[in-house]
Every structure is written in C-alpha cells, then in structure tokens.
Amino acid sequence: MRLTEKEWENIEFRKKKYGQLKAALDGAVTGRGNKVSSFVICDDGIYTVKDLDKLVGELVKSMDEYGRRNKLWKKTSPAGTGQAPDIEPAMPERFREFVSDYLYCMIRLMVSNMEWVEKVFAWPFEDSFQQILDHSESVRKLAQRYVFDRYNELWYECYYGVGENLVFDVFTLAYESLTNTDISCSLSPAMKEMLDKYCHEQDKMYKEFLDEAEEDVMTDEEIQAALAEAYENGSYPDDTSAEGEYDRYLDEMMDKAIQNEKEFLQQFIGKEIYCKRYIRLRELFYLNCDDDDMRYPLSIFDNLVEGMLDVFLCRRGMSLYADVDEFVRSYTYIKKQIDKIKKLADEVRI
C-alpha cells in the first residue's frame, strides 16, 4: 500500500520534530547547549578581548589533550636527523594556528549582532557550543573534497557571492562589512595562482558574462520608461495588492537589516584583529589543506572538535558526563522514558 502525499508530509514533519528532540537531549546531556557568550561577555553585557583570547586558548588546549589521549597526533622525528620518532606526539603547530584563528573568528561573530546577513540568505551563528561542532562538520567535508571542488567554492565566494550555504559565508560577510571591500581583494598572489589553475574556465565565463551585461545595461531613462509601461499594463503591483504588501514587507526587512549592520559596525571591537585572523585561516585552509600536518587533522576535524568540547565542558562541570550521580540519575530517567515509548509503540501496533 502506497503512502499518500499527506502521509509523507506528516511522516517528514514528525521525523523532523523527533530529530529536534534528539538534538536538544544531546545538548542537555553533553553541555553543548550552553551559551558560548557566557565566557566572553561580562554581567554588564560588555564583550572583552581578554576573555575571548582566554577561552580560545583553553579550547585549543582541550583539543590537544583529547588528541594526545586518543593518540590522534602523529609522531615526528627530530628535524634533519632521519632518526626514529622520539618526540611526544602533539597537535601540529600549523593546524594549531588554524584552529585558534577559526575558533576566535567564529566565537567573535557569535557574540555580535549578525542578523543582517539574512538579507543575502545566510544565517548567523547560534550562541552555543553545539554550533561550533555543527560548523566543524562542514569544514571537514569541504577539506575532504577534491582540490578542484574546494577552489571552486572559493571562486564562487569571491566572484559570485555568498549566501549559498558556503562554509565560510558568514565569516566573509563580516569581513566585507568591516573593511568595506570585496573579499576577492584580500587574495594573496598564491591564492590567485591556485584559483587561476583550478578555476580558469569559470573565470573566463564570468568575465564574458560581465562584458555582455555591461553592453546590455539600461539607462536611467529606459528603466523609468519600463516601469511606467508596467504600471500602465497593470503588471506592476500597486500598494493595495497582495504583491504590494509583500514588497513593503521586503522593504521593511531590508531597512531592518541595514540598521542591524550599522549597529554591528558600531559595536564591533577589534575589527583589525578579526580581519587579520580570518584571512590567515583562509590561507592556511586553502593553501595547506593537503599538507601532511593539516590533511589528517582536518579529515577528523569534527571528531576533534567534539572531543575538545567534551574535555572543556567536563572540566567545568557543565556536562553530565562529568558527575557520576548526575549521570546515573539522567541515564535512568531517559531509560525509563524509552521503555515507556517502546510500550506505547507496541500498543499502536496491536
């Protein structure tokens, strides 16, 4: 018996709701549902650079500890000796620099008013440790793609625009707003060389498109004439129609986004630091992604981030993993609820 379209819709809706419950339960047990801002914003609501640096440093140390504990770091030989590795494995320095810049930039944007990015259909970061883990999965997936695909995403971001679920889109929007420049202007000669190597055809087609668009551009007089004709033909919505109402709604949303962006610029502390660290993490990621000291850690990046958060949150008693009594109580309660759900499922099948 085939399911109807309505039945499919109900199944998908309920599956989504159960998925949200599962994520909420995971966040409550692990502590990843806690707000990151509580570590970098004082009681009076003021953000401090010192606290952010301290938080990033502790998170990086937690990742290093997790990697050592689980033997995830490769051993290295003394430089130039050719001898067997005898140095205790630790987080590779270049990867450590990438992680530090990545966490700094992401958390910096978490505690900023970023609602204005929705005007280009990008979504601001949620203020939670879970958000860091979720985004790290996207970074890992991008790192594991073929080099051509990685640079294609970079090209798209630089020359076509963000807001298409690109991995670093929110980072880039913040950079462009803070500097009032296009992200493509930040490309180093090495980055440009790699883009030309892997995205030559896209670049060629894009330039041809721009040339054609420039030839077909309408003058102000032509635009006014076209609008007047649309009004006369009744194809342009008036203010009382549903389309007119929607246009006003969009205008209001755009005005709100513009105001939010102004507030973002006025309140953002340390813009030079953010911009410098973001450009550095981009170069580390794109230019060194396939190097030995970056390739393996990036291939398990979300695993490393999850372990980092476990260590950090357990140390602070923010995870139920840290306390045996709390763990037993919560585990027992959840287990009882699962048994009740199983019983309910059995009754439905009868």
PDB file of C-alpha atoms in Angstrom, residues 87-225:
ATOM      1  CA  ILE A  87      59.155  13.284  20.414  1.00  0.00           C
ATOM      2  CA  GLU A  88      55.825  13.027  22.205  1.00  0.00           C
ATOM      3  CA  PRO A  89      53.100  13.495  19.574  1.00  0.00           C
ATOM      4  CA  ALA A  90      51.262  16.802  19.838  1.00  0.00           C
ATOM      5  CA  MET A  91      48.962  18.972  17.779  1.00  0.00           C
ATOM      6  CA  PRO A  92      50.827  20.153  14.644  1.00  0.00           C
ATOM      7  CA  GLU A  93      51.753  23.813  15.001  1.00  0.00           C
ATOM      8  CA  ARG A  94      50.237  24.918  11.701  1.00  0.00           C
ATOM      9  CA  PHE A  95      46.998  23.105  12.490  1.00  0.00           C
ATOM     10  CA  ARG A  96      47.031  24.668  15.969  1.00  0.00           C
ATOM     11  CA  GLU A  97      47.263  28.099  14.350  1.00  0.00           C
ATOM     12  CA  PHE A  98      44.337  27.294  12.061  1.00  0.00           C
ATOM     13  CA  VAL A  99      42.173  26.033  14.948  1.00  0.00           C
ATOM     14  CA  SER A 100      42.998  29.091  17.051  1.00  0.00           C
ATOM     15  CA  ASP A 101      42.056  31.508  14.255  1.00  0.00           C
ATOM     16  CA  TYR A 102      38.942  29.513  13.384  1.00  0.00           C
ATOM     17  CA  LEU A 103      37.636  29.480  16.956  1.00  0.00           C
ATOM     18  CA  TYR A 104      38.491  33.139  17.512  1.00  0.00           C
ATOM     19  CA  CYS A 105      36.648  34.306  14.393  1.00  0.00           C
ATOM     20  CA  MET A 106      33.629  32.084  14.911  1.00  0.00           C
ATOM     21  CA  ILE A 107      33.119  32.963  18.571  1.00  0.00           C
ATOM     22  CA  ARG A 108      33.696  36.644  17.792  1.00  0.00           C
ATOM     23  CA  LEU A 109      30.779  36.520  15.354  1.00  0.00           C
ATOM     24  CA  MET A 110      28.619  34.531  17.788  1.00  0.00           C
ATOM     25  CA  VAL A 111      28.660  37.409  20.251  1.00  0.00           C
ATOM     26  CA  SER A 112      27.925  40.025  17.556  1.00  0.00           C
ATOM     27  CA  ASN A 113      24.656  41.210  16.033  1.00  0.00           C
ATOM     28  CA  MET A 114      24.741  39.288  12.753  1.00  0.00           C
ATOM     29  CA  GLU A 115      21.028  39.164  11.904  1.00  0.00           C
ATOM     30  CA  TRP A 116      21.688  41.421   8.904  1.00  0.00           C
ATOM     31  CA  VAL A 117      23.350  38.545   6.977  1.00  0.00           C
ATOM     32  CA  GLU A 118      19.874  37.108   6.375  1.00  0.00           C
ATOM     33  CA  LYS A 119      19.389  39.735   3.662  1.00  0.00           C
ATOM     34  CA  VAL A 120      21.559  37.540   1.395  1.00  0.00           C
ATOM     35  CA  PHE A 121      20.065  34.289   2.727  1.00  0.00           C
ATOM     36  CA  ALA A 122      22.966  33.450   5.025  1.00  0.00           C
ATOM     37  CA  TRP A 123      22.283  32.523   8.625  1.00  0.00           C
ATOM     38  CA  PRO A 124      24.016  33.929  11.714  1.00  0.00           C
ATOM     39  CA  PHE A 125      25.694  31.578  14.153  1.00  0.00           C
ATOM     40  CA  GLU A 126      23.728  30.442  17.162  1.00  0.00           C
ATOM     41  CA  ASP A 127      25.255  31.193  20.544  1.00  0.00           C
ATOM     42  CA  SER A 128      26.083  27.637  21.643  1.00  0.00           C
ATOM     43  CA  PHE A 129      28.944  25.166  21.769  1.00  0.00           C
ATOM     44  CA  GLN A 130      26.830  22.865  19.602  1.00  0.00           C
ATOM     45  CA  GLN A 131      27.072  25.432  16.801  1.00  0.00           C
ATOM     46  CA  ILE A 132      30.863  25.083  16.807  1.00  0.00           C
ATOM     47  CA  LEU A 133      30.541  21.311  16.415  1.00  0.00           C
ATOM     48  CA  ASP A 134      27.915  21.608  13.680  1.00  0.00           C
ATOM     49  CA  HIS A 135      30.033  24.024  11.659  1.00  0.00           C
ATOM     50  CA  SER A 136      33.187  21.942  12.108  1.00  0.00           C
ATOM     51  CA  GLU A 137      31.460  19.134  10.217  1.00  0.00           C
ATOM     52  CA  SER A 138      31.066  21.462   7.222  1.00  0.00           C
ATOM     53  CA  VAL A 139      34.753  22.377   7.419  1.00  0.00           C
ATOM     54  CA  ARG A 140      35.720  18.696   7.473  1.00  0.00           C
ATOM     55  CA  LYS A 141      33.520  17.911   4.466  1.00  0.00           C
ATOM     56  CA  LEU A 142      34.997  20.793   2.462  1.00  0.00           C
ATOM     57  CA  ALA A 143      38.531  19.705   3.363  1.00  0.00           C
ATOM     58  CA  GLN A 144      37.810  16.183   2.106  1.00  0.00           C
ATOM     59  CA  ARG A 145      36.546  17.308  -1.282  1.00  0.00           C
ATOM     60  CA  TYR A 146      38.773  17.248  -4.352  1.00  0.00           C
ATOM     61  CA  VAL A 147      41.074  20.236  -4.600  1.00  0.00           C
ATOM     62  CA  PHE A 148      39.179  21.431  -7.691  1.00  0.00           C
ATOM     63  CA  ASP A 149      35.895  21.463  -5.730  1.00  0.00           C
ATOM     64  CA  ARG A 150      37.473  23.339  -2.816  1.00  0.00           C
ATOM     65  CA  TYR A 151      38.808  26.084  -5.031  1.00  0.00           C
ATOM     66  CA  ASN A 152      35.554  26.187  -6.945  1.00  0.00           C
ATOM     67  CA  GLU A 153      33.824  27.108  -3.668  1.00  0.00           C
ATOM     68  CA  LEU A 154      36.459  29.773  -3.016  1.00  0.00           C
ATOM     69  CA  TRP A 155      35.990  31.177  -6.527  1.00  0.00           C
ATOM     70  CA  TYR A 156      32.219  31.211  -6.098  1.00  0.00           C
ATOM     71  CA  GLU A 157      32.578  33.072  -2.809  1.00  0.00           C
ATOM     72  CA  CYS A 158      34.972  35.650  -4.261  1.00  0.00           C
ATOM     73  CA  TYR A 159      33.355  36.391  -7.604  1.00  0.00           C
ATOM     74  CA  TYR A 160      29.745  35.276  -7.448  1.00  0.00           C
ATOM     75  CA  GLY A 161      28.683  35.978  -3.905  1.00  0.00           C
ATOM     76  CA  VAL A 162      27.933  34.408  -0.547  1.00  0.00           C
ATOM     77  CA  GLY A 163      24.604  33.251   0.824  1.00  0.00           C
ATOM     78  CA  GLU A 164      24.644  29.879  -0.941  1.00  0.00           C
ATOM     79  CA  ASN A 165      25.445  27.784   2.148  1.00  0.00           C
ATOM     80  CA  LEU A 166      29.158  28.252   1.606  1.00  0.00           C
ATOM     81  CA  VAL A 167      31.240  27.069   4.555  1.00  0.00           C
ATOM     82  CA  PHE A 168      32.815  30.433   5.339  1.00  0.00           C
ATOM     83  CA  ASP A 169      29.995  32.703   4.116  1.00  0.00           C
ATOM     84  CA  VAL A 170      29.220  34.401   7.455  1.00  0.00           C
ATOM     85  CA  PHE A 171      32.937  34.927   8.129  1.00  0.00           C
ATOM     86  CA  THR A 172      33.269  36.567   4.713  1.00  0.00           C
ATOM     87  CA  LEU A 173      30.202  38.779   5.088  1.00  0.00           C
ATOM     88  CA  ALA A 174      31.601  40.119   8.360  1.00  0.00           C
ATOM     89  CA  TYR A 175      34.983  40.782   6.738  1.00  0.00           C
ATOM     90  CA  GLU A 176      33.458  42.632   3.792  1.00  0.00           C
ATOM     91  CA  SER A 177      31.272  44.732   6.090  1.00  0.00           C
ATOM     92  CA  LEU A 178      34.133  45.618   8.444  1.00  0.00           C
ATOM     93  CA  THR A 179      36.547  46.534   5.634  1.00  0.00           C
ATOM     94  CA  ASN A 180      34.001  47.836   3.111  1.00  0.00           C
ATOM     95  CA  THR A 181      35.847  45.829   0.458  1.00  0.00           C
ATOM     96  CA  ASP A 182      35.130  42.742  -1.587  1.00  0.00           C
ATOM     97  CA  ILE A 183      36.699  39.544  -0.267  1.00  0.00           C
ATOM     98  CA  SER A 184      38.371  38.984  -3.647  1.00  0.00           C
ATOM     99  CA  CYS A 185      40.630  41.972  -2.895  1.00  0.00           C
ATOM    100  CA  SER A 186      42.158  40.028   0.002  1.00  0.00           C
ATOM    101  CA  LEU A 187      43.513  37.195  -2.130  1.00  0.00           C
ATOM    102  CA  SER A 188      47.260  36.726  -1.903  1.00  0.00           C
ATOM    103  CA  PRO A 189      49.296  36.039  -5.073  1.00  0.00           C
ATOM    104  CA  ALA A 190      49.469  32.354  -4.068  1.00  0.00           C
ATOM    105  CA  MET A 191      45.665  32.147  -3.689  1.00  0.00           C
ATOM    106  CA  LYS A 192      45.132  33.885  -7.036  1.00  0.00           C
ATOM    107  CA  GLU A 193      47.541  31.489  -8.681  1.00  0.00           C
ATOM    108  CA  MET A 194      45.646  28.477  -7.363  1.00  0.00           C
ATOM    109  CA  LEU A 195      42.296  29.931  -8.416  1.00  0.00           C
ATOM    110  CA  ASP A 196      43.653  30.544 -11.907  1.00  0.00           C
ATOM    111  CA  LYS A 197      44.952  26.976 -12.009  1.00  0.00           C
ATOM    112  CA  TYR A 198      41.742  25.260 -10.949  1.00  0.00           C
ATOM    113  CA  CYS A 199      39.026  27.766 -11.939  1.00  0.00           C
ATOM    114  CA  HIS A 200      40.275  29.168 -15.205  1.00  0.00           C
ATOM    115  CA  GLU A 201      37.165  28.224 -17.172  1.00  0.00           C
ATOM    116  CA  GLN A 202      34.751  29.645 -14.578  1.00  0.00           C
ATOM    117  CA  ASP A 203      36.724  32.881 -14.525  1.00  0.00           C
ATOM    118  CA  LYS A 204      36.658  33.119 -18.305  1.00  0.00           C
ATOM    119  CA  MET A 205      32.877  32.599 -18.487  1.00  0.00           C
ATOM    120  CA  TYR A 206      32.317  35.080 -15.651  1.00  0.00           C
ATOM    121  CA  LYS A 207      34.261  37.810 -17.443  1.00  0.00           C
ATOM    122  CA  GLU A 208      32.329  37.160 -20.653  1.00  0.00           C
ATOM    123  CA  PHE A 209      29.077  37.448 -18.678  1.00  0.00           C
ATOM    124  CA  LEU A 210      30.175  40.794 -17.198  1.00  0.00           C
ATOM    125  CA  ASP A 211      31.090  42.126 -20.644  1.00  0.00           C
ATOM    126  CA  GLU A 212      27.682  41.154 -22.037  1.00  0.00           C
ATOM    127  CA  ALA A 213      25.873  42.587 -19.021  1.00  0.00           C
ATOM    128  CA  GLU A 214      27.721  45.883 -19.411  1.00  0.00           C
ATOM    129  CA  GLU A 215      26.675  46.080 -23.069  1.00  0.00           C
ATOM    130  CA  ASP A 216      23.019  45.384 -22.206  1.00  0.00           C
ATOM    131  CA  VAL A 217      22.774  47.718 -19.223  1.00  0.00           C
ATOM    132  CA  MET A 218      19.721  50.016 -19.284  1.00  0.00           C
ATOM    133  CA  THR A 219      19.971  53.767 -18.900  1.00  0.00           C
ATOM    134  CA  ASP A 220      18.006  55.563 -16.172  1.00  0.00           C
ATOM    135  CA  GLU A 221      15.563  56.809 -18.819  1.00  0.00           C
ATOM    136  CA  GLU A 222      14.983  53.278 -20.121  1.00  0.00           C
ATOM    137  CA  ILE A 223      14.355  51.991 -16.595  1.00  0.00           C
ATOM    138  CA  GLN A 224      11.782  54.723 -15.925  1.00  0.00           C
ATOM    139  CA  ALA A 225      10.054  54.026 -19.227  1.00  0.00           C
TER     140      ALA A 225
END
